[in-house]
CSV table of C-alpha atoms in Angstrom, one decimal:
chain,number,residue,atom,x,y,z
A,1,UNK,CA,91.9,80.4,48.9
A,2,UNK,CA,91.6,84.1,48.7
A,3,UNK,CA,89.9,83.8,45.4
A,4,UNK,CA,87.2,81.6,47.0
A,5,UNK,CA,86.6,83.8,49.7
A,6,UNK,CA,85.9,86.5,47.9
A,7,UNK,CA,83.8,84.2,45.4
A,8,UNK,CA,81.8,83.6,48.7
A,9,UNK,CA,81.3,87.0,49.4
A,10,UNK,CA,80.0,88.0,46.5
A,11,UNK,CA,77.8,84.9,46.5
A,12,UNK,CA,76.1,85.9,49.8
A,13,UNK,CA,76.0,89.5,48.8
A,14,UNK,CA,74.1,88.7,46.3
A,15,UNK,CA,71.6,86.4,47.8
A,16,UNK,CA,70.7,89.1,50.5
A,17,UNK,CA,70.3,91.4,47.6
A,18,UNK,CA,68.0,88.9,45.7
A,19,UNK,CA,66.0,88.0,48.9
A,20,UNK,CA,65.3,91.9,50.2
A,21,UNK,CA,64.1,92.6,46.8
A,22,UNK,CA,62.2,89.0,46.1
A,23,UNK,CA,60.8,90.3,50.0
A,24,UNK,CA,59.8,93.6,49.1
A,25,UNK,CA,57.9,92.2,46.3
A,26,UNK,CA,55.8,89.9,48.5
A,27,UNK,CA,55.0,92.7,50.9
A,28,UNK,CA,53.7,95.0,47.6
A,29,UNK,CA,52.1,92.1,46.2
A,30,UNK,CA,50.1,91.6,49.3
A,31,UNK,CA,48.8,94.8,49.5
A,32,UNK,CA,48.1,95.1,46.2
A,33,UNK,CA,45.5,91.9,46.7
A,34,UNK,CA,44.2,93.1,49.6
A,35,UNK,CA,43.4,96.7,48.6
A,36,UNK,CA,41.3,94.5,45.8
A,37,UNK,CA,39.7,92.3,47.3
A,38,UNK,CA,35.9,92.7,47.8
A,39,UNK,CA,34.5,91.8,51.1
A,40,UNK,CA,30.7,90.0,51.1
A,41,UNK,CA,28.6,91.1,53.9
A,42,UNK,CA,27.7,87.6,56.6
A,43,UNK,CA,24.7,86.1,55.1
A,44,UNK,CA,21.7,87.3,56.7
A,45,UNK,CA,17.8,86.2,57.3
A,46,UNK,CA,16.6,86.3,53.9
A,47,UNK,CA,13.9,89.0,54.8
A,48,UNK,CA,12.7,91.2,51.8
A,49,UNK,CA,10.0,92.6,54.3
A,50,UNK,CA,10.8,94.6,57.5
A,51,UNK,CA,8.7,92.2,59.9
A,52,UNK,CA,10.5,92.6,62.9
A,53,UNK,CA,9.0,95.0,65.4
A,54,UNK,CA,5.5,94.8,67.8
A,55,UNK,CA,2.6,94.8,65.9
A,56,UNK,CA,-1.2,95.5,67.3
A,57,UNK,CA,-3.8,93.2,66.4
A,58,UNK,CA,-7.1,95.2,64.7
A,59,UNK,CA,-9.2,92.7,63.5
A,60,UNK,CA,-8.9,88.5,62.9
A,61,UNK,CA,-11.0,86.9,60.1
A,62,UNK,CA,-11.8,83.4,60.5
A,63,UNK,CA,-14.1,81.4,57.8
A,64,UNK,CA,-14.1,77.8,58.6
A,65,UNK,CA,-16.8,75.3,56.7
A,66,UNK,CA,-18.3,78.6,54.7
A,67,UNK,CA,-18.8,80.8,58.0
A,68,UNK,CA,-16.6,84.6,58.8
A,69,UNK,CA,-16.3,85.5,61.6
A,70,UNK,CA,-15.2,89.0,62.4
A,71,UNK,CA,-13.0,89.7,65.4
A,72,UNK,CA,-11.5,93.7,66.9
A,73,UNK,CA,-9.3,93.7,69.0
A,74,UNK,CA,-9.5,97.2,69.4
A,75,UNK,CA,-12.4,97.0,71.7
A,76,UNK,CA,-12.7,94.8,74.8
A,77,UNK,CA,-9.5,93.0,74.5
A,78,UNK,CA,-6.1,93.7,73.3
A,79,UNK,CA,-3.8,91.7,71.1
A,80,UNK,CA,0.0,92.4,70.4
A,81,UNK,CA,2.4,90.1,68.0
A,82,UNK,CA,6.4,90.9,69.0
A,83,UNK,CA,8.7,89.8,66.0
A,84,UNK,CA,12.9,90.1,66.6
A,85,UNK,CA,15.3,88.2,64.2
A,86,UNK,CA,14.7,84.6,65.3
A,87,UNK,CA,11.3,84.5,67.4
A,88,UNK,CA,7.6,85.7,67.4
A,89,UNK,CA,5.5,86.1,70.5
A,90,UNK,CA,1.9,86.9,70.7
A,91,UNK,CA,-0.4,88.1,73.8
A,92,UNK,CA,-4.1,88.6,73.9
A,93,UNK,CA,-6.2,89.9,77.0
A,94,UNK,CA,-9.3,91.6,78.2
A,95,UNK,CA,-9.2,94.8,78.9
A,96,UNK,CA,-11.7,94.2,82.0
A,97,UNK,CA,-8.7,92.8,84.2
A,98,UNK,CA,-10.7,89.5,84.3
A,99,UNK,CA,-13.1,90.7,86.4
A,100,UNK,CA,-15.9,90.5,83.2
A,101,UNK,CA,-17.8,87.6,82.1
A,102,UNK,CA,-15.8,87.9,78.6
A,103,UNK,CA,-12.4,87.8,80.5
A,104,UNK,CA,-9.5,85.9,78.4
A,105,UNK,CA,-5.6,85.5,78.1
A,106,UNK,CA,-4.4,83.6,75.8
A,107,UNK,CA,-0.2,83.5,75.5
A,108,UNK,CA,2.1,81.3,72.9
A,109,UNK,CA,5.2,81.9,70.6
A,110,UNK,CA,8.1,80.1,69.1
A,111,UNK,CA,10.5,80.4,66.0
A,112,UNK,CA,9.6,81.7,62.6
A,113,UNK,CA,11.1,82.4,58.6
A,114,UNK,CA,10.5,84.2,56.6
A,115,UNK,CA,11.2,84.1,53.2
A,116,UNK,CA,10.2,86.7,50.5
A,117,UNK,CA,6.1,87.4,51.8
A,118,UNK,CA,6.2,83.6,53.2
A,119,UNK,CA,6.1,83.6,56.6
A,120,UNK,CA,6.3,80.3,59.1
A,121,UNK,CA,5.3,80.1,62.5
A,122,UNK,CA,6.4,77.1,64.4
A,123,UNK,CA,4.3,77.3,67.8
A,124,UNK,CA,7.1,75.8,70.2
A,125,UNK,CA,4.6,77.4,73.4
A,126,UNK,CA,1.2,78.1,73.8
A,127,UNK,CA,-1.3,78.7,76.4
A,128,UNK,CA,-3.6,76.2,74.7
A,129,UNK,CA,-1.0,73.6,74.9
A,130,UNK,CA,-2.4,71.4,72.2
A,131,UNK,CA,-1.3,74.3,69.6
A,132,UNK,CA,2.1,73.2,70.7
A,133,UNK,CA,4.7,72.1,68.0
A,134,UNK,CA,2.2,72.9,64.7
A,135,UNK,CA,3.7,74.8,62.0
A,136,UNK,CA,1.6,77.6,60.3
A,137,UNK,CA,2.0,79.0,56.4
A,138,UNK,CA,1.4,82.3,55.9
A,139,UNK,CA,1.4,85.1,53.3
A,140,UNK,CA,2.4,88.4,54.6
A,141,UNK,CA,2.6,91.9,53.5
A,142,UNK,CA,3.5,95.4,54.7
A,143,UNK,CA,2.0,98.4,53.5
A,144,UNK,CA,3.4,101.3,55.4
A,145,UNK,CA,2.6,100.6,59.4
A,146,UNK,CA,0.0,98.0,58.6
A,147,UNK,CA,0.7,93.9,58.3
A,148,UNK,CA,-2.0,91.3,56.6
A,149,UNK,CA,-1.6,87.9,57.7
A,150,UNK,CA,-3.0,85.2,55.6
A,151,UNK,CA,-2.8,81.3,55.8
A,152,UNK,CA,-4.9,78.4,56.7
A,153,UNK,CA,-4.6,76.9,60.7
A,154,UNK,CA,-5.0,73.6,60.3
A,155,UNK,CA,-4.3,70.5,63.3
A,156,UNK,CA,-6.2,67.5,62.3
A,157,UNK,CA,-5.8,66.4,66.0
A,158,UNK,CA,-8.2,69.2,67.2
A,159,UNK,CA,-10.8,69.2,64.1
A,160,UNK,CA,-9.2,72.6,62.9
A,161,UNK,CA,-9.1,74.0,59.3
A,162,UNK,CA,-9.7,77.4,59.0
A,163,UNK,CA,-8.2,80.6,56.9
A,164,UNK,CA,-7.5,82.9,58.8
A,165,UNK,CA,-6.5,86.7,58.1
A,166,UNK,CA,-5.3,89.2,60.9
A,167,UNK,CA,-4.5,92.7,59.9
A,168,UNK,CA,-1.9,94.4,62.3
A,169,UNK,CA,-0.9,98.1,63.1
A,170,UNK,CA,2.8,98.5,64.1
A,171,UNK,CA,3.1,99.8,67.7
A,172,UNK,CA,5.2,103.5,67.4
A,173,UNK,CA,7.3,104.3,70.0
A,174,UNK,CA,6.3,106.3,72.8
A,175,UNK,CA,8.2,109.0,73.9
């Protein structure tokens, strides 16, 4: 009996000796993998060019059916563009408070992507509600502060089918 005993106790002595040590070499282990392991960024907006910001219209070029027409917005009338991560917004107004004969306001934004220079507007609200729920291509670029726009509006509904290019100045901040 006294033989099994102690047979037991060396047994169990032994097993707590395994285990601590079959323990401590989970716990390195562990840290060992950890200290290794490379952690990826979250996935982002794939945008290769720094849109986001508010961005003053200068001039619009239309050419519909073989005729341009010219448009600056830096005379008369004013014309902004606000880009954040998910949405675009654009205002336009006169400069006259509507009190002129060439008084206008003219409102509308919605979602966009962007991908690479390819740039999507989906016009989810608009001032001119029959612009509502029309998706537009363009091709964008971004040479220091200033942003072309180029792409074809086109809604066979209203008769439209245009190209139209808008070069943009980004608004600085003021201090």
């Amino acid at each position: 009996m006294i033989d099994n005993k102690i047979a037991y106790y060396i047994y169990v002595h032994a097993l707590k000796n395994n285990m601590k040590k079959l323990i401590s070499f989970i716990a390195i282990f562990i840290f060992f993998v950890s200290c290794n392991t490379t952690v990826q960024p979250n996935e982002t907006k794939s945008t290769t060019i720094p849109i986001m910001g508010t961005w003053k219209l200068l001039t619009g070029t239309l050419t519909e059916k073989g005729n341009t027409v010219i448009t600056h917005y830096t005379t008369g009338k004013e014309f902004i563009k606000i880009i954040n991560d998910t949405h675009f917004a654009f205002l336009l107004h006169d400069l006259s408070k509507g009190k002129n004969a060439d008084s206008v306001f003219s409102a509308g934004g919605g979602k966009y992507s962007l991908k690479d220079s390819l740039y999507t507007e989906h016009l989810e609200y608009c001032s001119d509600r029959q612009w509502e729920g029309n998706d537009f291509n363009f091709t964008v670029t971004i040479n220091n502060d200033t942003l072309i726009q180029k792409g074809v509006e086109k809604i066979d509904s209203l008769g439209v089918n245009r190209m139209n290019v808008e070069r943009y100045v980004r608004v600085k901040d003021q201090p």
